[in-house]
mmCIF file of C-alpha atoms in Angstrom:
data_model
loop_
_atom_site.group_PDB
_atom_site.id
_atom_site.type_symbol
_atom_site.label_atom_id
_atom_site.label_comp_id
_atom_site.label_asym_id
_atom_site.label_seq_id
_atom_site.Cartn_x
_atom_site.Cartn_y
_atom_site.Cartn_z
ATOM 1 C CA MET A 1002 -30.935 39.018 -5.976
ATOM 2 C CA ARG A 1003 -28.566 39.630 -9.085
ATOM 3 C CA LEU A 1004 -29.917 42.243 -11.415
ATOM 4 C CA ILE A 1005 -28.530 42.188 -14.857
ATOM 5 C CA PHE A 1006 -28.604 45.677 -16.689
ATOM 6 C CA ILE A 1007 -29.191 45.957 -20.129
ATOM 7 C CA ALA A 1008 -25.659 47.540 -21.668
ATOM 8 C CA VAL A 1009 -25.632 49.326 -24.987
ATOM 9 C CA LEU A 1010 -22.166 48.409 -25.659
ATOM 10 C CA ILE A 1011 -21.947 49.691 -29.417
ATOM 11 C CA LEU A 1012 -21.763 52.663 -28.778
ATOM 12 C CA LEU A 1013 -21.503 56.094 -30.108
ATOM 13 C CA THR A 1014 -21.840 57.617 -33.675
ATOM 14 C CA GLY A 1015 -19.920 61.147 -33.594
ATOM 15 C CA CYS A 1016 -16.883 62.271 -31.773
ATOM 16 C CA ALA A 1017 -16.339 65.959 -30.869
ATOM 17 C CA GLY A 1018 -12.939 67.059 -31.702
ATOM 18 C CA GLN A 1019 -10.200 68.651 -29.514
ATOM 19 C CA THR A 1020 -6.780 68.701 -30.394
ATOM 20 C CA ARG A 1021 -6.581 66.406 -33.409
ATOM 21 C CA PRO A 1022 -3.913 63.744 -33.619
ATOM 22 C CA ASP A 1023 -2.667 62.881 -37.050
ATOM 23 C CA ALA A 1024 -4.401 60.890 -39.562
ATOM 24 C CA ASP A 1025 -1.993 57.869 -38.868
ATOM 25 C CA ALA A 1026 -2.570 58.088 -35.227
ATOM 26 C CA ARG A 1027 -6.339 58.246 -35.659
ATOM 27 C CA ALA A 1028 -6.325 55.248 -38.041
ATOM 28 C CA GLU A 1029 -4.281 53.143 -35.634
ATOM 29 C CA ALA A 1030 -6.745 54.113 -32.726
ATOM 30 C CA ARG A 1031 -9.598 52.905 -34.723
ATOM 31 C CA GLN A 1032 -7.673 49.611 -35.379
ATOM 32 C CA GLN A 1033 -7.080 49.222 -31.496
ATOM 33 C CA TYR A 1034 -10.558 50.179 -30.603
ATOM 34 C CA ASP A 1035 -11.915 47.441 -33.102
ATOM 35 C CA LYS A 1036 -9.773 44.990 -31.475
ATOM 36 C CA ALA A 1037 -10.616 45.750 -28.031
ATOM 37 C CA LEU A 1038 -14.186 45.589 -29.026
ATOM 38 C CA ALA A 1039 -13.832 42.184 -30.521
ATOM 39 C CA GLU A 1040 -12.044 40.967 -27.444
ATOM 40 C CA MET A 1041 -14.921 42.204 -25.158
ATOM 41 C CA LYS A 1042 -17.391 40.541 -27.188
ATOM 42 C CA LYS A 1043 -15.757 37.352 -26.732
ATOM 43 C CA GLY A 1044 -15.771 37.750 -23.141
ATOM 44 C CA ASP A 1045 -12.326 38.716 -22.538
ATOM 45 C CA PRO A 1046 -12.058 42.008 -21.092
ATOM 46 C CA ILE A 1047 -8.516 41.452 -19.650
ATOM 47 C CA ALA A 1048 -7.198 41.241 -23.204
ATOM 48 C CA ALA A 1049 -9.390 44.106 -24.278
ATOM 49 C CA LEU A 1050 -8.104 46.600 -21.592
ATOM 50 C CA PRO A 1051 -4.792 47.373 -22.930
ATOM 51 C CA LEU A 1052 -6.154 47.675 -26.487
ATOM 52 C CA ALA A 1053 -8.701 50.066 -25.190
ATOM 53 C CA ARG A 1054 -6.346 52.034 -23.133
ATOM 54 C CA ARG A 1055 -3.917 52.139 -26.319
ATOM 55 C CA ALA A 1056 -6.927 53.440 -28.496
ATOM 56 C CA ALA A 1057 -7.667 56.364 -25.988
ATOM 57 C CA THR A 1058 -4.159 57.343 -25.981
ATOM 58 C CA LEU A 1059 -3.554 57.512 -29.451
ATOM 59 C CA ASP A 1060 -6.889 59.456 -30.060
ATOM 60 C CA PRO A 1061 -7.946 61.185 -26.813
ATOM 61 C CA SER A 1062 -10.850 62.819 -28.985
ATOM 62 C CA ASN A 1063 -12.419 59.259 -29.898
ATOM 63 C CA ALA A 1064 -15.511 59.220 -27.581
ATOM 64 C CA ARG A 1065 -16.035 55.628 -28.433
ATOM 65 C CA ALA A 1066 -12.771 54.458 -27.107
ATOM 66 C CA GLN A 1067 -13.240 56.294 -24.106
ATOM 67 C CA GLU A 1068 -16.359 54.892 -23.554
ATOM 68 C CA LEU A 1069 -15.232 51.476 -24.031
ATOM 69 C CA LEU A 1070 -12.224 51.952 -21.861
ATOM 70 C CA ALA A 1071 -14.765 53.103 -18.848
ATOM 71 C CA LEU A 1072 -16.812 49.821 -19.455
ATOM 72 C CA LEU A 1073 -13.692 47.902 -19.025
ATOM 73 C CA TYR A 1074 -12.452 49.626 -16.205
ATOM 74 C CA GLN A 1075 -15.833 49.198 -14.573
ATOM 75 C CA GLN A 1076 -15.738 45.309 -15.321
ATOM 76 C CA ASN A 1077 -12.433 45.160 -13.732
ATOM 77 C CA GLY A 1078 -13.769 46.943 -10.627
ATOM 78 C CA GLN A 1079 -11.336 49.992 -11.211
ATOM 79 C CA GLY A 1080 -14.208 52.569 -10.127
ATOM 80 C CA VAL A 1081 -12.148 55.579 -10.141
ATOM 81 C CA LEU A 1082 -10.584 55.236 -13.571
ATOM 82 C CA ALA A 1083 -14.134 54.180 -14.934
ATOM 83 C CA ALA A 1084 -15.488 57.324 -13.825
ATOM 84 C CA THR A 1085 -12.661 59.365 -15.159
ATOM 85 C CA ALA A 1086 -13.241 57.759 -18.646
ATOM 86 C CA PHE A 1087 -16.975 58.169 -18.433
ATOM 87 C CA GLU A 1088 -16.221 61.933 -17.785
ATOM 88 C CA LYS A 1089 -14.146 62.028 -21.008
ATOM 89 C CA ALA A 1090 -16.374 60.344 -23.144
ATOM 90 C CA LEU A 1091 -19.433 62.620 -21.920
ATOM 91 C CA ALA A 1092 -17.456 65.775 -22.593
ATOM 92 C CA LEU A 1093 -16.896 64.592 -26.238
ATOM 93 C CA ASN A 1094 -20.406 63.270 -26.698
ATOM 94 C CA PRO A 1095 -22.907 64.235 -24.138
ATOM 95 C CA THR A 1096 -25.948 63.758 -26.216
ATOM 96 C CA SER A 1097 -25.371 59.897 -26.730
ATOM 97 C CA ALA A 1098 -28.346 57.926 -25.323
ATOM 98 C CA SER A 1099 -26.184 54.727 -25.269
ATOM 99 C CA LEU A 1100 -23.562 56.505 -23.281
ATOM 100 C CA LEU A 1101 -25.763 58.077 -20.682
ATOM 101 C CA ASN A 1102 -27.299 54.775 -20.066
ATOM 102 C CA ASN A 1103 -23.956 53.198 -19.561
ATOM 103 C CA HIS A 1104 -22.895 55.862 -17.349
ATOM 104 C CA ALA A 1105 -26.049 55.524 -15.406
ATOM 105 C CA ASN A 1106 -25.514 51.919 -14.861
ATOM 106 C CA PHE A 1107 -22.158 52.701 -13.537
ATOM 107 C CA GLN A 1108 -23.524 55.203 -11.041
ATOM 108 C CA CYS A 1109 -25.988 52.854 -9.912
ATOM 109 C CA HIS A 1110 -23.356 49.960 -9.223
ATOM 110 C CA GLN A 1111 -21.483 52.651 -7.314
ATOM 111 C CA LYS A 1112 -24.642 53.328 -5.275
ATOM 112 C CA ARG A 1113 -25.061 56.836 -6.379
ATOM 113 C CA TYR A 1114 -28.702 56.205 -7.098
ATOM 114 C CA ALA A 1115 -30.091 59.985 -7.315
ATOM 115 C CA GLN A 1116 -27.554 60.569 -9.903
ATOM 116 C CA ALA A 1117 -28.121 57.289 -11.706
ATOM 117 C CA PHE A 1118 -31.978 58.119 -12.046
ATOM 118 C CA GLU A 1119 -31.028 61.508 -13.413
ATOM 119 C CA SER A 1120 -28.863 60.050 -16.087
ATOM 120 C CA PHE A 1121 -31.450 57.455 -16.818
ATOM 121 C CA ASP A 1122 -34.038 59.988 -17.267
ATOM 122 C CA ARG A 1123 -31.695 62.191 -19.538
ATOM 123 C CA ALA A 1124 -31.169 59.189 -21.700
ATOM 124 C CA ALA A 1125 -34.665 58.219 -21.866
ATOM 125 C CA ASN A 1126 -35.772 61.788 -22.756
ATOM 126 C CA LEU A 1127 -33.186 62.489 -25.382
ATOM 127 C CA PRO A 1128 -34.408 63.482 -28.684
ATOM 128 C CA GLY A 1129 -33.746 60.833 -31.104
ATOM 129 C CA ASN A 1130 -33.231 58.117 -28.698
ATOM 130 C CA ALA A 1131 -34.596 55.068 -30.617
ATOM 131 C CA HIS A 1132 -35.034 52.842 -27.733
ATOM 132 C CA PRO A 1133 -35.996 54.946 -24.510
ATOM 133 C CA GLU A 1134 -37.575 51.859 -22.966
ATOM 134 C CA ILE A 1135 -34.013 50.545 -22.278
ATOM 135 C CA ALA A 1136 -32.929 53.251 -20.220
ATOM 136 C CA LEU A 1137 -36.285 52.888 -18.328
ATOM 137 C CA THR A 1138 -35.933 49.399 -17.718
ATOM 138 C CA ASN A 1139 -32.514 49.851 -16.396
ATOM 139 C CA ALA A 1140 -33.710 52.581 -14.186
ATOM 140 C CA GLY A 1141 -36.258 50.026 -12.895
ATOM 141 C CA LEU A 1142 -33.443 47.626 -12.171
ATOM 142 C CA CYS A 1143 -31.402 50.412 -10.234
ATOM 143 C CA ALA A 1144 -34.451 51.284 -8.351
ATOM 144 C CA LEU A 1145 -34.482 47.334 -7.176
ATOM 145 C CA ARG A 1146 -31.061 47.576 -6.519
ATOM 146 C CA SER A 1147 -31.727 50.554 -4.032
ATOM 147 C CA GLY A 1148 -34.596 48.744 -2.537
ATOM 148 C CA ASP A 1149 -37.245 50.837 -3.898
ATOM 149 C CA ARG A 1150 -39.852 48.842 -5.343
ATOM 150 C CA ALA A 1151 -42.396 51.535 -6.001
ATOM 151 C CA VAL A 1152 -40.103 53.515 -8.081
ATOM 152 C CA ALA A 1153 -38.998 50.273 -10.091
ATOM 153 C CA ARG A 1154 -42.494 49.238 -10.785
ATOM 154 C CA ASN A 1155 -43.204 52.878 -12.094
ATOM 155 C CA TYR A 1156 -40.058 52.602 -14.314
ATOM 156 C CA PHE A 1157 -40.854 49.162 -15.488
ATOM 157 C CA GLN A 1158 -44.643 50.361 -16.524
ATOM 158 C CA GLN A 1159 -43.191 53.360 -18.462
ATOM 159 C CA ALA A 1160 -40.814 50.940 -20.238
ATOM 160 C CA ILE A 1161 -43.908 48.721 -21.073
ATOM 161 C CA GLU A 1162 -46.110 51.604 -22.160
ATOM 162 C CA LEU A 1163 -43.150 52.637 -24.733
ATOM 163 C CA ARG A 1164 -42.632 48.959 -25.821
ATOM 164 C CA ALA A 1165 -45.121 46.465 -24.892
ATOM 165 C CA ASP A 1166 -42.906 43.557 -25.572
ATOM 166 C CA GLN A 1167 -39.925 44.617 -23.378
ATOM 167 C CA PRO A 1168 -38.871 41.301 -21.918
ATOM 168 C CA VAL A 1169 -36.929 42.385 -18.879
ATOM 169 C CA ALA A 1170 -39.818 44.747 -17.576
ATOM 170 C CA LEU A 1171 -42.331 42.329 -18.275
ATOM 171 C CA TYR A 1172 -40.596 39.807 -16.295
ATOM 172 C CA GLN A 1173 -39.832 41.937 -13.482
ATOM 173 C CA MET A 1174 -43.394 43.058 -13.187
ATOM 174 C CA ALA A 1175 -44.610 39.612 -12.978
ATOM 175 C CA ARG A 1176 -41.952 38.808 -10.335
ATOM 176 C CA LEU A 1177 -42.633 42.020 -8.486
ATOM 177 C CA SER A 1178 -46.625 41.431 -8.503
ATOM 178 C CA LEU A 1179 -46.081 37.878 -7.116
ATOM 179 C CA GLU A 1180 -43.680 38.743 -4.420
ATOM 180 C CA GLU A 1181 -46.269 41.416 -3.315
ATOM 181 C CA GLY A 1182 -49.094 38.841 -2.947
ATOM 182 C CA ASN A 1183 -50.772 39.310 -6.382
ATOM 183 C CA PRO A 1184 -50.163 35.875 -8.231
ATOM 184 C CA VAL A 1185 -53.244 36.726 -10.742
ATOM 185 C CA ALA A 1186 -51.547 39.818 -11.832
ATOM 186 C CA ALA A 1187 -48.389 38.179 -11.735
ATOM 187 C CA ASN A 1188 -49.791 35.542 -14.082
ATOM 188 C CA SER A 1189 -51.179 38.355 -16.471
ATOM 189 C CA TRP A 1190 -47.851 39.721 -16.835
ATOM 190 C CA LEU A 1191 -46.177 36.554 -17.498
ATOM 191 C CA GLU A 1192 -48.887 35.863 -20.005
ATOM 192 C CA GLN A 1193 -48.029 39.229 -21.761
ATOM 193 C CA PHE A 1194 -44.435 38.177 -21.972
ATOM 194 C CA LEU A 1195 -45.309 34.733 -23.565
ATOM 195 C CA ASN A 1196 -47.226 36.528 -26.088
ATOM 196 C CA HIS A 1197 -43.930 37.819 -27.584
ATOM 197 C CA TYR A 1198 -41.207 35.297 -26.360
ATOM 198 C CA PRO A 1199 -41.003 31.650 -25.686
ATOM 199 C CA HIS A 1200 -40.242 30.402 -22.124
ATOM 200 C CA THR A 1201 -36.877 30.417 -20.591
ATOM 201 C CA ALA A 1202 -35.839 28.504 -17.386
ATOM 202 C CA LYS A 1203 -36.477 31.479 -15.316
ATOM 203 C CA THR A 1204 -40.017 32.190 -16.523
ATOM 204 C CA LEU A 1205 -40.954 28.676 -16.005
ATOM 205 C CA LEU A 1206 -39.867 28.824 -12.449
ATOM 206 C CA LEU A 1207 -41.824 31.919 -12.100
ATOM 207 C CA GLY A 1208 -44.706 30.255 -13.655
ATOM 208 C CA ALA A 1209 -44.373 27.513 -10.980
ATOM 209 C CA ARG A 1210 -44.037 29.704 -8.254
ATOM 210 C CA ILE A 1211 -47.203 31.638 -9.339
ATOM 211 C CA GLU A 1212 -49.167 28.185 -9.511
ATOM 212 C CA HIS A 1213 -47.866 27.427 -6.103
ATOM 213 C CA ARG A 1214 -49.272 30.674 -4.757
ATOM 214 C CA LEU A 1215 -52.485 30.061 -6.489
ATOM 215 C CA GLY A 1216 -52.746 26.669 -4.790
ATOM 216 C CA ASN A 1217 -52.505 24.637 -7.768
ATOM 217 C CA PRO A 1218 -50.350 21.650 -7.434
ATOM 218 C CA LEU A 1219 -51.377 20.310 -11.042
ATOM 219 C CA GLY A 1220 -50.061 23.666 -12.340
ATOM 220 C CA VAL A 1221 -46.874 23.622 -10.388
ATOM 221 C CA ALA A 1222 -46.177 19.986 -11.656
ATOM 222 C CA ASP A 1223 -46.953 20.797 -15.274
ATOM 223 C CA TYR A 1224 -44.101 23.674 -14.997
ATOM 224 C CA VAL A 1225 -41.726 21.093 -13.447
ATOM 225 C CA ASP A 1226 -42.508 18.761 -16.268
ATOM 226 C CA LYS A 1227 -41.527 21.388 -18.694
ATOM 227 C CA LEU A 1228 -38.301 22.312 -16.778
ATOM 228 C CA ARG A 1229 -37.318 18.719 -16.628
ATOM 229 C CA SER A 1230 -37.841 18.097 -20.434
ATOM 230 C CA GLY A 1231 -36.706 21.502 -21.477
ATOM 231 C CA PHE A 1232 -33.967 22.305 -18.978
ATOM 232 C CA PRO A 1233 -32.943 19.064 -17.229
ATOM 233 C CA SER A 1234 -29.687 20.490 -15.833
ATOM 234 C CA ALA A 1235 -30.846 24.052 -14.859
ATOM 235 C CA SER A 1236 -30.772 25.123 -11.239
ATOM 236 C CA GLU A 1237 -34.389 26.411 -11.862
ATOM 237 C CA THR A 1238 -35.559 22.712 -12.322
ATOM 238 C CA ALA A 1239 -34.429 21.699 -8.956
ATOM 239 C CA GLN A 1240 -36.098 24.858 -7.322
ATOM 240 C CA ALA A 1241 -39.393 24.026 -8.988
ATOM 241 C CA ALA A 1242 -39.390 20.431 -8.042
ATOM 242 C CA GLN A 1243 -38.739 21.863 -4.208
ATOM 243 C CA LEU A 1244 -41.954 23.685 -4.654
ATOM 244 C CA MET A 1245 -43.630 20.551 -5.785
ATOM 245 C CA LYS A 1246 -42.440 18.767 -2.678
ATOM 246 C CA SER A 1247 -43.642 21.532 -0.293
ATOM 247 C CA ALA A 1248 -47.166 21.194 -1.928
ATOM 248 C CA GLY A 1249 -47.008 17.586 -1.482
ATOM 249 C CA GLY A 1250 -47.797 17.038 -5.207
ATOM 250 C CA ALA A 1251 -46.485 14.310 -7.522
ATOM 251 C CA LEU A 1252 -45.684 14.880 -11.018
ATOM 252 C CA PRO A 1253 -48.544 13.569 -13.027
ATOM 253 C CA VAL A 1254 -47.949 11.138 -15.820
ATOM 254 C CA ALA A 1255 -48.237 12.971 -19.251
ATOM 255 C CA SER A 1256 -49.668 11.516 -22.604
ATOM 256 C CA GLY A 1257 -48.384 10.405 -26.112
ATOM 257 C CA GLY A 1258 -47.312 11.438 -29.807
ATOM 258 C CA SER A 1259 -46.186 10.301 -33.198
ATOM 259 C CA VAL A 1260 -44.696 10.368 -36.954
ATOM 260 C CA PHE A 1261 -40.820 11.592 -36.913
ATOM 261 C CA GLY A 1262 -38.362 11.012 -34.521
ATOM 262 C CA ARG A 1263 -35.066 12.435 -33.251
ATOM 263 C CA ASP A 1264 -33.365 12.782 -36.765
ATOM 264 C CA TRP A 1265 -36.192 14.975 -38.098
ATOM 265 C CA VAL A 1266 -35.877 17.250 -34.715
ATOM 266 C CA SER A 1267 -32.066 17.338 -35.339
ATOM 267 C CA ALA A 1268 -32.340 18.510 -38.732
ATOM 268 C CA ARG A 1269 -34.653 21.436 -38.011
ATOM 269 C CA ASP A 1270 -33.382 25.118 -38.244
ATOM 270 C CA PRO A 1271 -32.158 25.977 -34.803
ATOM 271 C CA GLU A 1272 -33.878 29.342 -35.262
ATOM 272 C CA HIS A 1273 -37.181 27.963 -36.141
ATOM 273 C CA PHE A 1274 -39.727 27.255 -33.325
ATOM 274 C CA THR A 1275 -41.954 24.208 -32.337
ATOM 275 C CA VAL A 1276 -44.953 23.630 -30.027
ATOM 276 C CA GLN A 1277 -44.098 20.982 -27.246
ATOM 277 C CA ILE A 1278 -47.687 19.248 -26.607
ATOM 278 C CA ALA A 1279 -46.207 16.987 -23.663
ATOM 279 C CA SER A 1280 -43.765 14.875 -22.232
ATOM 280 C CA ALA A 1281 -43.797 11.554 -20.409
ATOM 281 C CA PRO A 1282 -41.716 8.734 -19.193
ATOM 282 C CA ASP A 1283 -43.163 6.268 -21.544
ATOM 283 C CA ARG A 1284 -43.446 6.809 -25.299
ATOM 284 C CA GLN A 1285 -47.143 5.104 -25.713
ATOM 285 C CA ARG A 1286 -48.955 7.678 -24.116
ATOM 286 C CA LEU A 1287 -47.339 10.498 -26.223
ATOM 287 C CA GLU A 1288 -48.473 8.437 -29.460
ATOM 288 C CA ALA A 1289 -52.015 8.595 -28.241
ATOM 289 C CA LEU A 1290 -51.911 12.314 -27.917
ATOM 290 C CA ALA A 1291 -49.995 12.657 -31.442
ATOM 291 C CA ALA A 1292 -53.028 10.850 -33.229
ATOM 292 C CA LYS A 1293 -55.173 13.881 -32.226
ATOM 293 C CA LEU A 1294 -52.858 16.412 -33.941
ATOM 294 C CA GLN A 1295 -53.809 18.105 -37.097
ATOM 295 C CA THR A 1296 -50.359 19.224 -37.982
ATOM 296 C CA SER A 1297 -48.403 17.436 -40.515
ATOM 297 C CA GLU A 1298 -45.160 17.341 -38.792
ATOM 298 C CA ASN A 1299 -44.861 15.997 -35.384
ATOM 299 C CA ALA A 1300 -41.862 14.213 -33.578
ATOM 300 C CA ILE A 1301 -41.348 11.975 -30.566
ATOM 301 C CA PHE A 1302 -37.938 11.926 -29.201
ATOM 302 C CA SER A 1303 -36.057 11.121 -25.939
ATOM 303 C CA ILE A 1304 -33.750 12.998 -23.740
ATOM 304 C CA ASN A 1305 -31.814 12.031 -20.463
ATOM 305 C CA ALA A 1306 -33.572 13.953 -17.502
ATOM 306 C CA GLY A 1307 -31.544 13.545 -14.314
ATOM 307 C CA GLY A 1308 -30.481 9.795 -15.376
ATOM 308 C CA ALA A 1309 -33.890 8.810 -16.512
ATOM 309 C CA THR A 1310 -35.298 8.654 -20.014
ATOM 310 C CA ARG A 1311 -38.126 11.013 -20.835
ATOM 311 C CA TYR A 1312 -40.170 11.175 -24.089
ATOM 312 C CA ILE A 1313 -41.244 14.627 -25.657
ATOM 313 C CA LEU A 1314 -44.052 15.293 -28.091
ATOM 314 C CA VAL A 1315 -43.248 18.285 -30.303
ATOM 315 C CA SER A 1316 -45.717 19.749 -33.368
ATOM 316 C CA GLY A 1317 -44.804 21.656 -36.009
ATOM 317 C CA ASP A 1318 -41.722 23.631 -37.521
ATOM 318 C CA TYR A 1319 -42.408 27.527 -37.535
ATOM 319 C CA ALA A 1320 -40.057 29.898 -38.968
ATOM 320 C CA SER A 1321 -41.516 32.838 -36.926
ATOM 321 C CA PHE A 1322 -42.511 33.338 -33.218
ATOM 322 C CA ASP A 1323 -46.148 34.587 -34.670
ATOM 323 C CA ASP A 1324 -46.842 31.326 -36.609
ATOM 324 C CA ALA A 1325 -45.652 29.083 -33.710
ATOM 325 C CA ARG A 1326 -48.265 31.159 -31.411
ATOM 326 C CA ASN A 1327 -51.078 30.436 -33.724
ATOM 327 C CA ALA A 1328 -50.274 26.748 -33.487
ATOM 328 C CA LEU A 1329 -50.146 27.023 -29.650
ATOM 329 C CA ILE A 1330 -53.580 28.509 -29.621
ATOM 330 C CA GLN A 1331 -54.828 25.649 -31.879
ATOM 331 C CA ALA A 1332 -52.898 23.021 -29.536
ATOM 332 C CA ARG A 1333 -54.917 24.289 -26.698
ATOM 333 C CA LYS A 1334 -57.999 23.863 -28.316
ATOM 334 C CA THR A 1335 -57.147 20.362 -29.356
ATOM 335 C CA PHE A 1336 -56.105 19.427 -25.725
ATOM 336 C CA PRO A 1337 -58.198 21.677 -23.257
ATOM 337 C CA GLY A 1338 -56.717 22.014 -19.954
ATOM 338 C CA SER A 1339 -53.197 21.026 -21.020
ATOM 339 C CA ARG A 1340 -50.414 23.447 -21.169
ATOM 340 C CA PRO A 1341 -48.485 23.179 -24.526
ATOM 341 C CA TRP A 1342 -45.515 25.569 -25.044
ATOM 342 C CA ILE A 1343 -43.451 27.222 -27.565
ATOM 343 C CA ARG A 1344 -39.713 26.169 -27.883
ATOM 344 C CA ASN A 1345 -36.932 26.859 -30.434
ATOM 345 C CA PHE A 1346 -35.101 23.961 -31.951
ATOM 346 C CA ALA A 1347 -31.682 25.265 -30.701
ATOM 347 C CA SER A 1348 -32.626 24.566 -27.048
ATOM 348 C CA ILE A 1349 -33.865 21.218 -27.971
ATOM 349 C CA HIS A 1350 -30.715 20.392 -29.795
ATOM 350 C CA ASN A 1351 -28.785 21.176 -26.667
ATOM 351 C CA PHE A 1352 -30.076 18.113 -24.867
ATOM 352 C CA LEU A 1353 -30.410 15.686 -27.871
ATOM 353 C CA PRO A 1354 -28.143 12.122 -27.310
ATOM 354 C CA ARG A 1355 -25.081 12.733 -29.414
#
């Protein structure tokens, strides 16, 4: 299991002074730091490392440069150098929540779990920390890494108490509940996630696993259908299809829709949301469903799903997730027993034929 910690990259607000370099050196250090940060954001830590090293050398009192250097050493697998850079950064700015969080992540990766939990707790309890739920969620991920599921659950619950829409904590609570043999609780946590965010390939696979544990092959098939239409090339799609085979289920043929087509979908703002009503291998079934929709803007379009054409019916164009969620509630009333879901247009655009 690969656990992705929430990094707080950017970064510190103040720098305690020691022996101060001259103004020119500080200015050049800031320039080198900015360049290093830009390279890191582009995903090129190799290019960022010498720039960050130069910034820290020019201005040893720059805590931001020391922290960035520590993160880059960590990514490069240079644990001893990372530890030294973190120590220097903490000496310069011991009350930075982001720095404490990043240092705790480093300690966890070094399997220094007790020290990591202490650092996470310090970050979470630091006065003025606007996002203590990040440190608590990372502490939960660290506990999973250490093999202590009870501690992980406790940290995730604390994070959710502070922020009910913390996505990583909600997802992990759903996953833990399922693995502990409680699919009903897992489904409840997943629903709480979906009250705030659209499905991802990971949450769709988790939903399929929950339905499989509940003994509901139609539910599994519905999630497989969503994965095939929304994420046809994702590894989660193949994993969910294997669940359907093991349950002996067959993917039910879905229904139909109308009005606009691919051009309308292509023209939508990628940041906007829509409600996917259904998908099917033939367009006519979707057109029958579309005739029942109250929404003024609906569309049917096709994608290539594993070498086969599949048609998708979506309804509405919503600038906010809350508006899309209200439309989802109405769609469930219009089609009781179905499972429409929220998507953003960016995810749809990725799979449209060019």
